[in-house]
Tab-separated table of C-alpha atoms in Angstrom:
chain	number	residue	atom	x	y	z
V	1	MET	CA	-31.605	-23.063	-11.061
V	2	ARG	CA	-29.466	-20.235	-13.025
V	3	THR	CA	-30.943	-18.313	-15.563
V	4	THR	CA	-29.296	-19.148	-19.257
V	5	ILE	CA	-29.226	-16.934	-22.256
V	6	LYS	CA	-31.463	-20.109	-23.450
V	7	ASP	CA	-34.084	-19.355	-20.866
V	8	ILE	CA	-34.181	-15.438	-22.165
V	9	ALA	CA	-34.636	-16.775	-25.680
V	10	ASN	CA	-37.560	-19.120	-24.847
V	11	TYR	CA	-39.202	-16.144	-22.654
V	12	THR	CA	-38.767	-13.590	-25.449
V	13	GLY	CA	-38.632	-15.477	-28.726
V	14	PHE	CA	-35.567	-13.903	-30.158
V	15	SER	CA	-32.720	-16.015	-31.054
V	16	VAL	CA	-29.601	-16.819	-28.698
V	17	THR	CA	-27.412	-14.593	-30.962
V	18	THR	CA	-29.723	-11.612	-30.957
V	19	ILE	CA	-29.714	-11.614	-27.132
V	20	SER	CA	-25.560	-11.926	-26.966
V	21	LEU	CA	-25.441	-9.142	-29.235
V	22	VAL	CA	-27.585	-7.106	-26.749
V	23	LEU	CA	-25.923	-8.115	-23.743
V	24	ASN	CA	-22.296	-7.408	-25.126
V	25	HIS	CA	-23.372	-4.137	-26.284
V	26	LYS	CA	-22.864	-4.935	-29.961
V	27	ALA	CA	-26.508	-4.128	-30.792
V	28	LYS	CA	-26.207	-1.170	-33.148
V	29	LYS	CA	-28.460	-3.162	-36.000
V	30	ILE	CA	-30.954	-4.206	-33.437
V	31	PRO	CA	-34.208	-2.231	-32.946
V	32	LYS	CA	-34.540	-0.458	-29.577
V	33	SER	CA	-37.646	-2.117	-29.047
V	34	THR	CA	-36.208	-5.532	-29.257
V	35	GLN	CA	-33.424	-4.405	-26.911
V	36	ASP	CA	-35.569	-3.173	-24.398
V	37	ALA	CA	-37.869	-6.489	-24.482
V	38	ILE	CA	-34.530	-8.271	-24.015
V	39	MET	CA	-33.057	-6.001	-21.322
V	40	GLU	CA	-36.607	-6.257	-19.207
V	41	ALA	CA	-36.481	-10.096	-19.528
V	42	VAL	CA	-32.993	-9.954	-17.991
V	43	GLU	CA	-34.305	-8.187	-15.245
V	44	LYS	CA	-37.349	-10.187	-14.732
V	45	LEU	CA	-35.784	-13.442	-14.733
V	46	ASP	CA	-32.805	-12.210	-12.969
V	47	TYR	CA	-30.103	-12.967	-15.298
V	48	HIS	CA	-26.539	-12.586	-14.577
V	49	PRO	CA	-23.800	-14.135	-16.697
V	50	ASN	CA	-21.721	-16.831	-15.663
V	51	GLN	CA	-18.426	-15.117	-15.234
V	52	LEU	CA	-16.178	-18.447	-15.275
V	53	ALA	CA	-17.852	-19.395	-18.598
V	54	VAL	CA	-17.245	-15.762	-19.919
V	55	GLY	CA	-13.540	-16.060	-18.529
V	56	LEU	CA	-12.899	-19.292	-20.580
V	57	VAL	CA	-14.383	-17.293	-23.612
V	58	LYS	CA	-12.525	-14.065	-23.342
V	59	LYS	CA	-9.750	-15.612	-21.686
V	60	ARG	CA	-10.070	-12.829	-18.997
V	61	THR	CA	-11.883	-12.916	-15.499
V	62	GLN	CA	-11.970	-9.013	-15.027
V	63	THR	CA	-10.303	-9.780	-11.628
V	64	ILE	CA	-7.242	-8.675	-10.228
V	65	GLY	CA	-5.659	-9.625	-6.751
V	66	LEU	CA	-4.255	-7.587	-4.133
V	67	ILE	CA	-1.830	-9.059	-1.766
V	68	ILE	CA	-0.990	-6.833	1.466
V	69	SER	CA	0.789	-7.185	4.370
V	70	ASP	CA	-1.412	-6.535	7.376
V	71	VAL	CA	-5.008	-5.263	6.634
V	72	SER	CA	-5.452	-4.283	10.395
V	73	ASN	CA	-2.931	-1.376	9.783
V	74	VAL	CA	-5.068	1.387	8.732
V	75	PHE	CA	-2.080	2.300	6.016
V	76	PHE	CA	-3.013	-1.264	4.196
V	77	SER	CA	-6.811	-0.469	4.570
V	78	ALA	CA	-6.466	3.214	3.065
V	79	LEU	CA	-4.604	1.291	0.023
V	80	ALA	CA	-7.059	-1.416	-0.086
V	81	LYS	CA	-9.923	1.081	-0.255
V	82	GLY	CA	-8.435	2.994	-3.072
V	83	VAL	CA	-7.516	-0.203	-5.138
V	84	GLU	CA	-11.043	-1.511	-4.531
V	85	ASP	CA	-12.888	1.944	-5.606
V	86	ALA	CA	-10.549	2.129	-8.607
V	87	CYS	CA	-11.750	-1.600	-9.793
V	88	ARG	CA	-15.434	-0.711	-9.106
V	89	ARG	CA	-15.293	2.187	-11.398
V	90	LYS	CA	-13.545	0.038	-13.988
V	91	GLY	CA	-16.031	-2.749	-13.714
V	92	TRP	CA	-13.201	-5.111	-12.455
V	93	ASN	CA	-13.502	-7.379	-9.536
V	94	LEU	CA	-10.822	-7.685	-6.572
V	95	ILE	CA	-9.567	-10.470	-4.468
V	96	LEU	CA	-7.823	-9.412	-1.120
V	97	CYS	CA	-5.356	-11.583	0.105
V	98	ASN	CA	-3.537	-10.427	3.665
V	99	THR	CA	-0.526	-12.259	4.535
V	100	ASN	CA	0.261	-11.062	7.912
V	101	ASP	CA	3.813	-9.996	7.195
V	102	LYS	CA	4.810	-13.895	6.155
V	103	HIS	CA	6.917	-14.267	3.005
V	104	GLU	CA	5.569	-17.938	2.858
V	105	ARG	CA	2.178	-16.576	2.556
V	106	ASP	CA	3.326	-14.166	-0.308
V	107	LEU	CA	4.210	-17.217	-2.159
V	108	ALA	CA	1.239	-19.566	-1.439
V	109	TYR	CA	-1.076	-16.152	-2.237
V	110	ILE	CA	0.582	-15.489	-5.716
V	111	GLN	CA	0.002	-19.520	-6.509
V	112	ILE	CA	-3.680	-19.207	-5.453
V	113	LEU	CA	-4.486	-16.075	-7.531
V	114	VAL	CA	-3.096	-17.633	-10.406
V	115	ASP	CA	-5.285	-20.588	-9.864
V	116	LYS	CA	-8.212	-18.632	-9.611
V	117	GLY	CA	-7.382	-16.913	-12.997
V	118	VAL	CA	-7.010	-13.438	-11.950
V	119	ASP	CA	-5.907	-11.140	-14.780
V	120	GLY	CA	-3.089	-9.415	-12.844
V	121	ILE	CA	-1.744	-8.927	-8.978
V	122	LEU	CA	-0.861	-5.910	-7.425
V	123	PHE	CA	1.942	-6.790	-4.749
V	124	CYS	CA	3.028	-5.491	-1.602
V	125	MET	CA	5.366	-7.840	-0.170
V	126	ALA	CA	5.526	-8.979	3.485
V	127	ARG	CA	7.979	-6.909	5.862
V	128	ASP	CA	10.136	-9.920	6.512
V	129	SER	CA	11.033	-9.919	2.685
V	130	ASP	CA	14.744	-9.520	2.681
V	131	LYS	CA	16.459	-9.260	-0.884
V	132	LYS	CA	16.437	-13.156	-1.104
V	133	LYS	CA	12.918	-13.608	-0.448
V	134	ALA	CA	11.855	-10.620	-2.576
V	135	ASN	CA	13.551	-12.107	-5.630
V	136	GLU	CA	12.004	-15.299	-5.003
V	137	SER	CA	8.390	-13.780	-4.855
V	138	ILE	CA	9.134	-11.859	-8.077
V	139	HIS	CA	10.699	-14.790	-9.981
V	140	LEU	CA	7.524	-16.903	-8.932
V	141	LEU	CA	5.177	-14.166	-10.515
V	142	GLU	CA	7.480	-14.244	-13.733
V	143	ARG	CA	7.523	-17.706	-13.897
V	144	LEU	CA	3.380	-17.962	-13.800
V	145	LYS	CA	3.417	-15.118	-16.505
V	146	VAL	CA	1.052	-13.150	-14.621
V	147	PRO	CA	1.106	-9.206	-15.130
V	148	PHE	CA	1.898	-7.805	-11.485
V	149	VAL	CA	2.743	-3.870	-10.085
V	150	MET	CA	4.798	-3.892	-6.983
V	151	ILE	CA	2.833	-1.181	-4.545
V	152	ASP	CA	4.491	0.723	-1.591
V	153	ARG	CA	7.163	-2.029	-0.835
V	154	TYR	CA	9.444	-2.751	-4.026
V	155	LEU	CA	12.911	-3.920	-4.974
V	156	GLU	CA	14.690	-1.213	-7.116
V	157	GLU	CA	16.238	-4.011	-9.434
V	158	ALA	CA	13.318	-5.735	-10.281
V	159	GLU	CA	12.049	-5.764	-13.960
V	160	CYS	CA	8.548	-4.789	-13.193
V	161	SER	CA	6.162	-1.396	-12.863
V	162	SER	CA	5.913	-0.178	-9.161
V	163	VAL	CA	3.992	2.762	-7.285
V	164	ILE	CA	5.979	4.102	-4.580
V	165	VAL	CA	6.597	7.196	-2.516
V	166	ASN	CA	9.741	9.154	-2.246
V	167	HIS	CA	10.953	7.825	0.673
V	168	LYS	CA	14.537	9.664	0.898
V	169	GLN	CA	12.751	12.948	0.472
V	170	GLY	CA	10.080	11.877	3.126
V	171	GLY	CA	13.041	10.877	5.669
V	172	TYR	CA	14.849	14.250	4.934
V	173	THR	CA	11.707	16.380	5.303
V	174	ALA	CA	10.832	14.955	8.776
V	175	THR	CA	14.488	15.246	9.871
V	176	LYS	CA	14.860	18.646	8.785
V	177	TYR	CA	11.651	20.016	10.351
V	178	LEU	CA	13.043	18.741	13.626
V	179	LEU	CA	16.425	20.135	12.891
V	180	GLU	CA	15.007	23.781	12.051
V	181	ARG	CA	13.358	23.525	15.694
V	182	GLY	CA	16.530	23.000	17.435
V	183	HIS	CA	16.621	19.383	18.024
V	184	ARG	CA	19.863	17.741	17.772
V	185	ARG	CA	19.800	14.580	19.257
V	186	ILE	CA	17.086	12.712	17.047
V	187	GLY	CA	16.297	9.044	17.567
V	188	CYS	CA	14.946	6.864	14.850
V	189	VAL	CA	12.127	3.922	15.007
V	190	THR	CA	12.793	2.779	11.530
V	191	GLY	CA	11.177	-0.424	9.706
V	192	PRO	CA	12.873	-3.418	8.995
V	193	LEU	CA	16.409	-2.229	6.902
V	194	ALA	CA	16.126	-4.970	4.903
V	195	LEU	CA	13.233	-3.341	3.150
V	196	GLU	CA	14.056	-0.522	0.543
V	197	ASP	CA	11.491	1.913	1.989
V	198	SER	CA	13.057	1.844	5.356
V	199	LYS	CA	16.571	2.285	3.902
V	200	GLU	CA	15.545	5.136	2.014
V	201	ARG	CA	13.661	6.929	4.750
V	202	LEU	CA	16.914	6.412	6.866
V	203	ILE	CA	18.932	7.952	3.908
V	204	GLY	CA	17.066	10.985	3.957
V	205	TYR	CA	17.470	11.074	7.683
V	206	ARG	CA	21.136	11.203	7.440
V	207	LYS	CA	21.329	13.508	4.532
V	208	ALA	CA	19.457	16.137	6.641
V	209	LEU	CA	21.853	15.535	9.668
V	210	GLU	CA	24.706	16.084	7.153
V	211	GLU	CA	23.566	19.041	5.848
V	212	TYR	CA	23.489	20.551	9.600
V	213	LYS	CA	26.971	19.180	10.085
V	214	ILE	CA	25.526	16.609	12.834
V	215	PRO	CA	27.200	13.426	13.056
V	216	TYR	CA	25.307	10.225	12.493
V	217	GLU	CA	25.143	8.100	15.439
V	218	GLU	CA	24.252	4.363	15.326
V	219	SER	CA	23.271	4.100	19.095
V	220	LEU	CA	20.385	6.783	18.048
V	221	ILE	CA	18.751	4.278	15.672
V	222	TYR	CA	16.440	1.516	16.732
V	223	GLU	CA	15.465	-0.834	13.919
V	224	GLY	CA	11.799	-2.019	14.594
V	225	ASP	CA	8.918	-3.897	12.568
V	226	TYR	CA	6.690	-0.854	11.559
V	227	ASP	CA	4.318	-1.862	14.424
V	228	TRP	CA	3.359	-0.723	17.770
V	229	GLU	CA	5.461	-2.946	19.861
V	230	SER	CA	8.506	-1.420	17.951
V	231	GLY	CA	7.774	1.933	19.389
V	232	VAL	CA	7.296	0.657	23.010
V	233	LYS	CA	10.612	-0.923	22.646
V	234	ALA	CA	12.346	1.977	21.121
V	235	VAL	CA	11.792	3.915	24.259
V	236	GLU	CA	13.052	1.485	26.319
V	237	TYR	CA	16.237	1.063	24.498
V	238	PHE	CA	16.607	5.139	23.808
V	239	PHE	CA	16.520	5.507	27.725
V	240	SER	CA	18.652	2.434	28.675
V	241	LYS	CA	21.201	3.626	26.270
V	242	LYS	CA	20.993	7.299	27.973
V	243	THR	CA	20.920	8.536	24.481
V	244	GLY	CA	19.675	12.071	25.840
V	245	ILE	CA	17.488	12.310	22.648
V	246	SER	CA	15.030	15.452	22.371
V	247	ALA	CA	12.819	14.312	19.401
V	248	VAL	CA	11.898	10.946	17.820
V	249	PHE	CA	11.587	10.252	14.266
V	250	ALA	CA	9.281	7.140	13.906
V	251	PHE	CA	9.368	5.647	10.295
V	252	ASN	CA	5.656	4.895	10.286
V	253	ASP	CA	2.761	6.080	12.142
V	254	MET	CA	2.064	2.876	14.410
V	255	SER	CA	5.612	3.136	15.342
V	256	ALA	CA	4.813	6.742	16.388
V	257	TYR	CA	1.777	5.414	18.478
V	258	GLY	CA	3.743	2.886	20.404
V	259	THR	CA	6.444	5.471	20.921
V	260	TYR	CA	3.875	7.964	22.300
V	261	ASN	CA	2.471	5.139	24.572
V	262	GLY	CA	5.797	4.209	25.823
V	263	LEU	CA	6.674	7.737	26.880
V	264	LYS	CA	3.341	8.083	28.363
V	265	GLN	CA	4.021	4.870	30.506
V	266	LYS	CA	7.184	6.780	31.887
V	267	LYS	CA	5.266	10.101	32.436
V	268	ILE	CA	7.326	12.128	29.581
V	269	SER	CA	5.263	14.365	27.851
V	270	VAL	CA	4.991	14.791	24.315
V	271	PRO	CA	6.012	17.505	23.126
V	272	GLY	CA	6.770	18.780	26.645
V	273	HIS	CA	9.822	16.727	27.019
V	274	ILE	CA	10.345	14.642	23.760
V	275	SER	CA	9.066	15.489	20.491
V	276	LEU	CA	7.614	12.995	18.018
V	277	ILE	CA	7.126	12.790	14.595
V	278	GLY	CA	5.536	9.830	12.138
V	279	TYR	CA	5.288	8.788	8.816
V	280	ASP	CA	1.940	7.946	7.020
V	281	ASP	CA	-0.495	10.292	8.251
V	282	ILE	CA	-3.207	7.726	8.799
V	283	PHE	CA	-6.642	8.652	10.263
V	284	PHE	CA	-5.758	8.363	13.935
V	285	SER	CA	-2.754	10.306	13.963
V	286	GLU	CA	-5.139	13.576	13.714
V	287	ILE	CA	-7.360	12.443	17.030
V	288	LEU	CA	-4.273	11.454	19.388
V	289	ASP	CA	-4.559	13.305	22.862
V	290	VAL	CA	-1.762	15.211	21.094
V	291	PRO	CA	-2.191	14.957	17.257
V	292	LEU	CA	0.924	13.655	15.541
V	293	THR	CA	2.898	15.571	13.258
V	294	THR	CA	3.587	13.489	10.483
V	295	VAL	CA	4.702	12.741	6.918
V	296	ARG	CA	1.829	12.094	4.769
V	297	GLN	CA	1.872	9.568	1.949
V	298	PRO	CA	-1.308	9.496	-0.460
V	299	VAL	CA	-2.149	6.058	0.155
V	300	TYR	CA	-5.316	6.101	-1.363
V	301	ASP	CA	-4.263	7.306	-4.674
V	302	MET	CA	-1.188	4.780	-4.600
V	303	GLY	CA	-3.885	2.250	-4.865
V	304	VAL	CA	-6.030	3.923	-7.554
V	305	GLU	CA	-2.890	4.484	-9.596
V	306	GLY	CA	-1.440	0.898	-8.953
V	307	VAL	CA	-4.905	-0.303	-10.658
V	308	LYS	CA	-4.613	2.085	-13.695
V	309	LEU	CA	-0.868	1.070	-14.298
V	310	LEU	CA	-1.663	-2.845	-13.882
V	311	LEU	CA	-5.028	-2.491	-16.053
V	312	GLU	CA	-2.700	-0.829	-18.768
V	313	GLU	CA	-0.302	-3.806	-18.765
V	314	VAL	CA	-3.244	-6.277	-18.781
V	315	ASP	CA	-4.449	-4.678	-21.793
V	316	SER	CA	-1.785	-4.333	-23.969
V	317	GLY	CA	-0.308	-7.575	-22.829
V	318	VAL	CA	3.330	-6.057	-22.512
V	319	HIS	CA	5.404	-6.470	-19.677
V	320	THR	CA	6.918	-2.871	-18.808
V	321	LYS	CA	8.724	-1.271	-16.223
V	322	LYS	CA	7.136	1.804	-15.266
V	323	CYS	CA	7.723	3.571	-11.697
V	324	ILE	CA	5.000	5.770	-10.595
V	325	THR	CA	6.418	8.167	-7.726
V	326	PHE	CA	4.487	9.963	-5.231
V	327	GLN	CA	6.088	12.988	-3.134
V	328	PRO	CA	5.115	13.223	0.482
V	329	THR	CA	4.310	16.058	2.279
V	330	LEU	CA	4.553	17.456	5.828
V	331	THR	CA	1.323	17.642	8.030
V	332	VAL	CA	2.175	19.696	10.971
V	333	ARG	CA	0.163	18.935	14.018
V	334	SER	CA	1.107	19.503	18.212
V	335	SER	CA	3.642	16.689	18.590
V	336	VAL	CA	7.088	18.674	18.068
V	337	ALA	CA	8.238	21.593	20.038
V	338	ASN	CA	10.747	24.340	19.705
V	339	ILE	CA	13.441	24.143	21.692
V	340	GLU	CA	16.610	26.354	22.153
V	341	GLU	CA	19.853	25.010	20.099
V	342	GLU	CA	22.656	24.198	21.937
């Protein structure tokens, strides 16, 4: 049977009120000897508060939900670790929901988390979410009156707080680095272009081309899904179209790994024949046969900041629209070669 406060009262002889004050850190007028005796009994009887009951009294469960799209992707694993570590430091609990990039699971998990009584939700929507689907998710969150913060993937016009990266700058930085090294025909493996983050990386790519007075060519753009298979398929696309590319900018590292593998299958060396640059700087990028030059997103820090922003909203009870924007940086390794300018 679960130990209760009454059991501790019977064991120690102190009142339930006294024990409750000690356990809730409100025992300023209670002698230290009494506090020590109660805490010793708590440990001996293995007392743990009934969180459901505490939640009903305080109208708070000290629990948040995290909805991510693909836990097998190291990017989202790092994000989840940042969220979990921040929750632990603040004494909060975390429920993790993995949607496998399916919008209908976004909706289902939002409802499940609210039914479980979470105090707030960190929401990274599925990659198949176009504007209509994104709005559907946000309207559900608003209708259920649960505090929420969008993280990584977001909808610009949404009236909510978000934690994001300046992806326009990231796309610009990656493309400019290739241009500075003489590359003029740069293929792109994008993410779904219905997502804001993918669209903004493409805007950054186009801005860098414009600065170098290089015309933008649709034929050099392959729309992918932020996964390994997208990179492999992009290689087939670039060569079937005879694009003549000398470099590929993949919009995330998983797509870059697929691109690297597709080139390797064709016995095309990186960076000897084609240079490659990614986006994320997840763990495996450093240990590839040819370590990957990539745009670094501070993923762990984004998770930590997301928790901070969400708990501020939970504590204040005020729905706000704050945007925390991290700046990406370039991590230079070995996958980009210098070539002669045309």
